[in-house]
Coordinates of C-alpha atoms and ligand atoms in Angstrom, one line a residue:
M1 CA -10.9 36.3 82.2
T2 CA -8.8 33.1 82.0
T3 CA -5.1 33.1 81.6
T4 CA -3.1 30.2 80.2
L5 CA 0.6 29.6 80.7
I6 CA 2.3 27.7 77.9
D7 CA 5.4 26.4 79.6
G8 CA 8.3 24.1 78.8
I9 CA 9.0 25.8 75.5
G10 CA 12.5 24.6 74.5
S11 CA 12.9 27.4 72.0
L12 CA 10.5 30.2 71.3
Y13 CA 10.7 32.1 68.0
T14 CA 8.7 35.2 68.6
G15 CA 9.0 36.9 65.3
D16 CA 9.4 40.2 67.2
P17 CA 12.5 41.9 66.0
E18 CA 13.2 43.3 69.5
R19 CA 13.5 39.8 71.0
E20 CA 13.3 37.3 68.3
E21 CA 14.4 34.1 70.0
I22 CA 14.1 33.0 73.6
A23 CA 15.5 29.7 74.9
D24 CA 13.7 27.8 77.8
A25 CA 10.7 30.1 77.4
A26 CA 7.1 30.5 78.4
L27 CA 4.2 32.5 77.1
V28 CA 1.0 33.6 78.7
V29 CA -2.3 33.9 76.8
E30 CA -5.1 36.1 78.1
D31 CA -8.4 36.7 76.2
G32 CA -7.0 35.2 73.0
L33 CA -4.0 37.5 73.0
V34 CA -0.4 37.2 74.0
A35 CA 0.0 38.7 77.4
W36 CA 3.6 37.9 78.3
T37 CA 6.7 36.1 76.8
G38 CA 10.0 35.5 78.5
H39 CA 12.2 32.9 80.3
A40 CA 10.2 30.2 82.0
T41 CA 11.8 30.9 85.3
D42 CA 10.3 34.5 85.3
A43 CA 6.8 33.4 84.2
P44 CA 3.9 34.8 86.1
D45 CA 1.1 32.7 87.6
A46 CA -1.8 31.7 85.4
D47 CA -5.2 29.9 85.8
E48 CA -4.2 27.0 83.5
R49 CA -0.9 25.6 82.5
V50 CA 0.1 23.7 79.3
D51 CA 3.5 22.0 79.3
V52 CA 4.9 21.5 75.8
Q53 CA 7.8 19.5 77.1
G54 CA 10.8 21.1 75.4
R55 CA 9.2 21.6 72.0
A56 CA 9.8 24.7 69.8
V57 CA 7.0 27.3 69.4
I58 CA 6.6 29.7 66.5
P59 CA 3.9 32.2 65.5
G60 CA 1.2 30.8 63.3
F61 CA 2.2 31.1 59.6
V62 CA 0.7 34.0 57.7
D63 CA 0.1 32.8 54.1
S64 CA -0.4 36.1 52.3
H65 CA -1.0 34.7 48.8
A66 CA -3.5 31.9 48.0
H67 CA -6.1 31.2 45.4
L68 CA -8.6 28.9 47.2
V69 CA -11.9 29.5 45.5
F70 CA -12.0 27.2 42.5
A71 CA -13.3 23.9 41.1
G72 CA -11.7 21.3 38.9
D73 CA -8.4 19.6 38.7
R74 CA -5.2 20.1 36.6
T75 CA -3.3 17.0 37.3
A76 CA -2.9 16.3 33.6
E77 CA -1.4 19.7 33.0
F78 CA 1.1 19.1 35.8
Q79 CA 2.0 15.8 34.3
A80 CA 2.5 17.3 30.9
R81 CA 4.7 20.0 32.4
M82 CA 6.8 17.4 34.2
S83 CA 7.2 15.7 30.8
G84 CA 8.7 18.9 29.4
Q85 CA 5.9 21.3 28.3
P86 CA 6.5 24.9 29.5
Y87 CA 4.2 26.8 31.9
T88 CA 2.4 29.8 30.2
G89 CA -0.4 30.7 32.6
G90 CA -3.0 29.7 30.0
G91 CA -4.3 26.8 32.1
I92 CA -6.0 29.4 34.3
R93 CA -8.9 29.3 31.8
T94 CA -9.4 25.6 32.4
T95 CA -10.1 26.3 36.1
V96 CA -12.3 29.3 35.1
A97 CA -14.6 27.0 33.1
A98 CA -14.8 24.5 36.0
T99 CA -15.4 27.2 38.6
R100 CA -18.2 28.8 36.6
Q101 CA -20.0 25.5 36.4
A102 CA -19.7 24.7 40.1
S103 CA -22.4 25.5 42.7
D104 CA -21.8 28.0 45.5
A105 CA -21.9 25.1 48.0
E106 CA -19.3 23.1 46.1
L107 CA -16.9 26.1 45.9
A108 CA -17.4 27.0 49.6
T109 CA -16.8 23.4 50.7
R110 CA -13.7 23.1 48.7
A111 CA -12.2 26.4 49.9
L112 CA -13.1 25.5 53.6
G113 CA -11.4 22.2 53.1
L114 CA -8.2 23.9 52.0
V115 CA -8.3 26.5 54.9
N116 CA -8.6 23.6 57.3
E117 CA -5.8 21.8 55.6
M118 CA -3.7 24.9 56.1
L119 CA -4.7 25.3 59.7
A120 CA -3.6 21.8 60.5
Q121 CA -0.2 22.7 59.1
G122 CA 0.1 25.8 61.2
T123 CA -1.3 28.5 59.0
T124 CA -3.5 30.7 61.1
T125 CA -3.9 33.7 58.7
V126 CA -4.6 33.3 55.0
E127 CA -5.3 35.7 52.2
I128 CA -7.8 34.4 49.6
K129 CA -8.1 35.8 46.0
S130 CA -10.9 35.6 43.5
G131 CA -9.8 35.3 39.9
Y132 CA -11.4 32.1 38.6
G133 CA -14.8 33.6 37.9
L134 CA -13.8 36.5 35.5
S135 CA -17.4 37.6 35.2
V136 CA -19.2 40.1 37.4
A137 CA -21.4 37.4 39.1
D138 CA -18.7 34.8 39.4
E139 CA -16.0 37.1 40.8
R140 CA -18.5 38.5 43.3
R141 CA -19.6 35.1 44.5
S142 CA -16.0 33.9 44.8
L143 CA -15.3 36.9 47.1
E144 CA -18.5 36.3 49.1
I145 CA -17.3 32.8 49.7
A146 CA -13.8 34.0 50.7
T147 CA -15.2 36.6 53.2
G148 CA -16.7 33.6 55.1
L149 CA -13.2 32.2 55.6
T150 CA -10.9 35.2 56.1
D151 CA -10.7 39.0 56.5
E152 CA -7.9 39.1 53.8
T153 CA -9.9 38.9 50.6
T154 CA -8.5 40.1 47.3
F155 CA -10.3 41.0 44.1
L156 CA -8.3 39.4 41.2
G157 CA -10.6 40.0 38.3
A158 CA -7.4 40.8 36.4
H159 CA -6.1 37.3 36.6
V160 CA -6.3 36.6 32.8
V161 CA -8.5 37.9 30.0
P162 CA -11.4 35.4 29.5
A163 CA -11.6 33.6 26.2
D164 CA -14.8 35.4 25.1
L165 CA -13.5 39.1 25.5
D166 CA -10.8 41.3 24.1
A167 CA -8.3 42.7 26.5
D168 CA -9.5 46.4 26.4
S169 CA -13.1 45.7 27.0
Y170 CA -12.2 43.3 29.8
V171 CA -10.0 45.9 31.5
R172 CA -12.9 48.3 31.3
L173 CA -15.2 45.7 32.9
V174 CA -12.8 44.9 35.7
A175 CA -12.1 48.5 36.6
G176 CA -15.8 49.4 36.3
E177 CA -18.8 47.2 36.9
M178 CA -16.9 44.2 38.2
L179 CA -14.9 46.3 40.8
E180 CA -18.1 47.9 41.9
A181 CA -19.8 44.6 42.5
C182 CA -16.7 43.1 44.2
A183 CA -15.3 46.0 46.3
P184 CA -17.8 45.4 49.2
Y185 CA -16.3 41.9 49.7
A186 CA -12.7 42.7 49.1
K187 CA -9.9 44.3 51.2
W188 CA -7.4 44.2 48.3
V189 CA -7.2 44.6 44.5
D190 CA -4.6 42.6 42.6
A191 CA -3.6 42.2 38.9
F192 CA -1.5 39.6 37.1
C193 CA 1.0 41.9 35.4
E194 CA 2.8 39.6 32.9
R195 CA 3.2 39.0 29.2
G196 CA 0.1 37.1 28.1
A197 CA -2.0 38.5 31.0
F198 CA -2.1 42.3 31.7
D199 CA 0.5 44.9 30.6
G200 CA 1.7 47.9 32.6
D201 CA -0.9 50.4 31.5
Q202 CA -3.8 47.9 32.1
T203 CA -2.4 46.9 35.5
R204 CA -2.1 50.6 36.5
E205 CA -5.6 51.3 35.4
I206 CA -7.1 48.4 37.4
L207 CA -5.1 49.1 40.5
A208 CA -5.8 52.8 40.4
A209 CA -9.5 52.1 40.2
G210 CA -9.3 49.7 43.1
L211 CA -7.4 52.2 45.2
K212 CA -10.0 54.8 44.4
A213 CA -12.7 52.4 45.6
G214 CA -10.9 52.1 48.9
L215 CA -9.0 48.9 48.4
G216 CA -5.3 48.3 49.1
A217 CA -3.1 47.1 46.2
R218 CA -1.0 44.0 45.6
V219 CA 0.4 42.8 42.3
H220 CA 1.4 39.5 40.7
A221 CA 4.7 40.8 39.3
N222 CA 7.8 39.6 37.4
Q223 CA 7.0 35.9 37.7
L224 CA 7.7 34.7 34.2
G225 CA 10.0 37.5 33.0
E226 CA 11.2 41.0 33.7
G227 CA 8.4 43.7 33.3
P228 CA 6.9 46.7 34.9
G229 CA 4.9 45.0 37.7
V230 CA 7.3 45.5 40.6
R231 CA 7.9 49.2 39.7
I232 CA 4.1 49.8 39.4
A233 CA 3.6 48.1 42.8
C234 CA 6.2 50.4 44.4
E235 CA 4.9 53.5 42.7
L236 CA 1.3 52.9 43.8
G237 CA 2.3 52.0 47.4
A238 CA 1.1 48.4 47.0
A239 CA 1.4 46.3 50.2
S240 CA 3.2 43.6 48.2
A241 CA 4.7 42.6 44.9
D242 CA 4.3 38.9 44.6
H243 CA 6.6 36.4 42.8
C244 CA 9.6 38.8 42.1
T245 CA 11.4 36.0 40.2
H246 CA 12.9 38.1 37.4
L247 CA 14.2 41.4 38.8
T248 CA 16.4 44.1 37.3
P249 CA 18.7 46.0 39.7
G250 CA 16.2 48.9 39.4
D251 CA 13.4 46.7 40.6
V252 CA 15.4 45.7 43.7
E253 CA 16.3 49.3 44.4
A254 CA 12.6 50.3 44.0
L255 CA 11.5 47.6 46.5
A256 CA 14.3 48.5 49.0
S257 CA 13.2 52.2 49.0
S258 CA 9.5 51.5 49.4
D259 CA 7.1 49.9 51.9
T260 CA 6.2 47.3 49.4
V261 CA 7.0 43.7 50.6
A262 CA 8.5 41.2 48.1
T263 CA 6.4 38.1 48.5
L264 CA 8.2 35.0 47.2
L265 CA 6.2 31.9 46.2
P266 CA 8.7 29.0 45.7
G267 CA 5.9 26.5 45.4
A268 CA 5.2 28.0 41.9
E269 CA 8.8 27.6 40.8
F270 CA 8.8 24.0 42.2
S271 CA 5.6 23.1 40.4
T272 CA 6.5 24.7 37.1
R273 CA 10.1 23.5 37.2
S274 CA 11.4 27.1 36.9
P275 CA 14.3 29.0 38.4
Y276 CA 13.7 30.2 41.9
P277 CA 13.7 33.9 42.9
D278 CA 17.0 35.2 44.5
A279 CA 15.9 35.9 48.1
R280 CA 19.5 36.6 49.2
R281 CA 19.8 39.5 46.8
L282 CA 16.6 41.0 48.1
I283 CA 17.4 40.6 51.8
D284 CA 20.9 42.0 51.3
A285 CA 19.5 45.0 49.6
G286 CA 17.2 45.7 52.6
V287 CA 13.9 44.5 51.1
T288 CA 11.3 43.0 53.4
V289 CA 10.6 39.5 52.2
A290 CA 7.5 37.3 52.7
L291 CA 7.0 33.7 51.8
A292 CA 3.6 32.3 50.8
T293 CA 2.2 29.2 49.2
D294 CA 0.4 30.7 46.1
C295 CA -1.9 27.7 46.7
N296 CA -3.8 27.2 43.4
P297 CA -4.7 24.2 41.3
G298 CA -2.5 25.1 38.3
S299 CA 1.0 26.3 39.3
S300 CA 1.4 25.6 43.0
F301 CA -1.0 23.1 44.6
T302 CA 0.6 23.1 48.0
S303 CA -0.9 24.4 51.2
S304 CA 2.2 23.9 53.2
M305 CA 4.2 26.9 54.5
A306 CA 6.7 24.5 56.0
F307 CA 7.4 23.2 52.5
C308 CA 8.0 26.8 51.3
V309 CA 10.3 27.4 54.2
A310 CA 12.4 24.4 53.2
L311 CA 12.5 25.4 49.6
A312 CA 13.5 29.0 50.5
V313 CA 16.4 27.7 52.6
R314 CA 17.6 25.1 50.1
E315 CA 17.0 26.9 46.8
M316 CA 16.8 30.7 47.5
G317 CA 19.7 31.5 49.7
M318 CA 17.8 32.1 52.9
T319 CA 18.9 31.1 56.3
P320 CA 16.4 29.1 58.4
V321 CA 15.6 32.1 60.6
E322 CA 15.1 34.4 57.6
A323 CA 12.7 31.9 56.0
V324 CA 10.6 31.4 59.2
R325 CA 10.6 35.2 59.7
A326 CA 9.4 35.7 56.1
A327 CA 6.6 33.0 56.6
T328 CA 5.3 34.8 59.7
Y329 CA 6.3 38.4 60.3
G330 CA 6.9 39.0 56.5
G331 CA 3.5 37.6 55.6
A332 CA 1.9 39.9 58.2
R333 CA 3.8 42.9 56.7
A334 CA 2.6 41.9 53.3
L335 CA -1.0 42.2 54.6
R336 CA -0.2 45.3 56.6
R337 CA -1.1 43.5 59.8
T338 CA 0.5 44.1 63.2
D339 CA -1.8 41.8 65.2
V340 CA -0.5 38.5 63.7
G341 CA 2.9 37.1 62.5
W342 CA 4.7 37.6 65.8
L343 CA 4.3 36.7 69.4
R344 CA 4.6 39.9 71.4
R345 CA 2.3 41.4 74.0
G346 CA -1.1 42.3 72.5
A347 CA -0.7 40.2 69.4
R348 CA -3.3 37.5 68.6
A349 CA -2.3 34.2 70.3
D350 CA -1.8 32.3 67.1
L351 CA 1.0 29.8 67.7
V352 CA 2.3 26.5 66.5
V353 CA 4.0 24.0 68.8
L354 CA 6.4 22.0 66.7
D355 CA 7.4 18.4 67.3
A356 CA 11.0 19.5 67.2
P357 CA 13.5 21.3 69.5
S358 CA 13.9 24.3 67.0
Y359 CA 12.2 26.0 64.1
V360 CA 15.3 25.0 62.1
H361 CA 13.8 21.6 61.7
L362 CA 11.2 23.0 59.3
A363 CA 14.0 23.2 56.8
Y364 CA 16.3 20.4 58.3
R365 CA 13.5 17.8 58.1
P366 CA 11.7 18.7 54.9
G367 CA 8.4 17.0 54.2
V368 CA 8.0 15.7 57.7
P369 CA 4.8 16.7 59.5
L370 CA 6.2 18.6 62.5
V371 CA 3.1 20.4 63.7
H372 CA 2.2 19.1 67.2
Q373 CA -0.4 21.6 68.2
V374 CA -1.9 24.8 66.8
F375 CA -3.4 27.6 69.0
H376 CA -5.7 30.0 67.1
G377 CA -6.7 33.1 69.0
G378 CA -5.5 31.4 72.2
L379 CA -7.7 28.3 71.6
L380 CA -6.1 24.9 71.1
L381 CA -7.4 23.3 67.9
Ligands
LIG1 ZN1 -1.0 33.9 42.6

């Protein structure tokens, strides 16, 4: 059993609400877990010592919303949007066509590349959804590929109705045969509850079937307009309602009085040139907020949690500490995880050493690569 003392931490953001920030700190790793945190002067002895020379340390980011199994490219669609065309969600079908044509190896290589891109930027836990297959075989293989990369896999057969089926028969397929084929590879079930995708009744039917099959629920809700998504998420005890851009006062109240996390995805608003969600309103109402990338080829092709933190601070009314908390602790809550997202005794030793004296630099120095080192399960990458 080897212990490692990470010493010389100028500022340690633990993510642990009981002791969130420690100046002049140290941290001990034992067997891949955090064994101790505190002031450097009180640090116990350890077998090895790493001196980070005054840098800041934060927990590894928890990106609780990403679509990484896909093929193809939608640069042209982005270009058109930036020339004034609106985002409707219809471009998903372009990615579906490319994904169906790709080999398993192509899809797996591409998804692994994105996971590694995330890891290099400090993301040590990522959720991966299906949703670009939309057939029984293609959804199942997307999830099989995802299970090779993360424990947090989500069945999103209800991403959009494929071009060759009517909505009702597709909902029956998703809640029936497709769910049965996908459930062994999925921890979560998700649905895109939005005008042009799935309505309230369809969303409810799919999520209820997923819950019955033993999956946890999460919902793409209220991204493009107000709708029933957030209330359904709260009613069904979903771990997270994602997007939450257009909320009524009733939606905010429902979130505040539930265990459902509001996961905000500012990369999507950035990339679709849309109004940002009002994080301030949610936090002030007592809602637990998470930040995630929504990494996908259509509406948010970023893998950078630091970018999302910067957007949240600049555009969504969050303070730097609230944004970093949402990107770590909040993401873990959105996945119902207590072993990641914070650096407290017993948690996985996933931590990021920043080339900065404080986590505030993530927002203060936007676009600058600040990740100096990443430890994943106590191992230095
Ligand atoms: Zn999404």
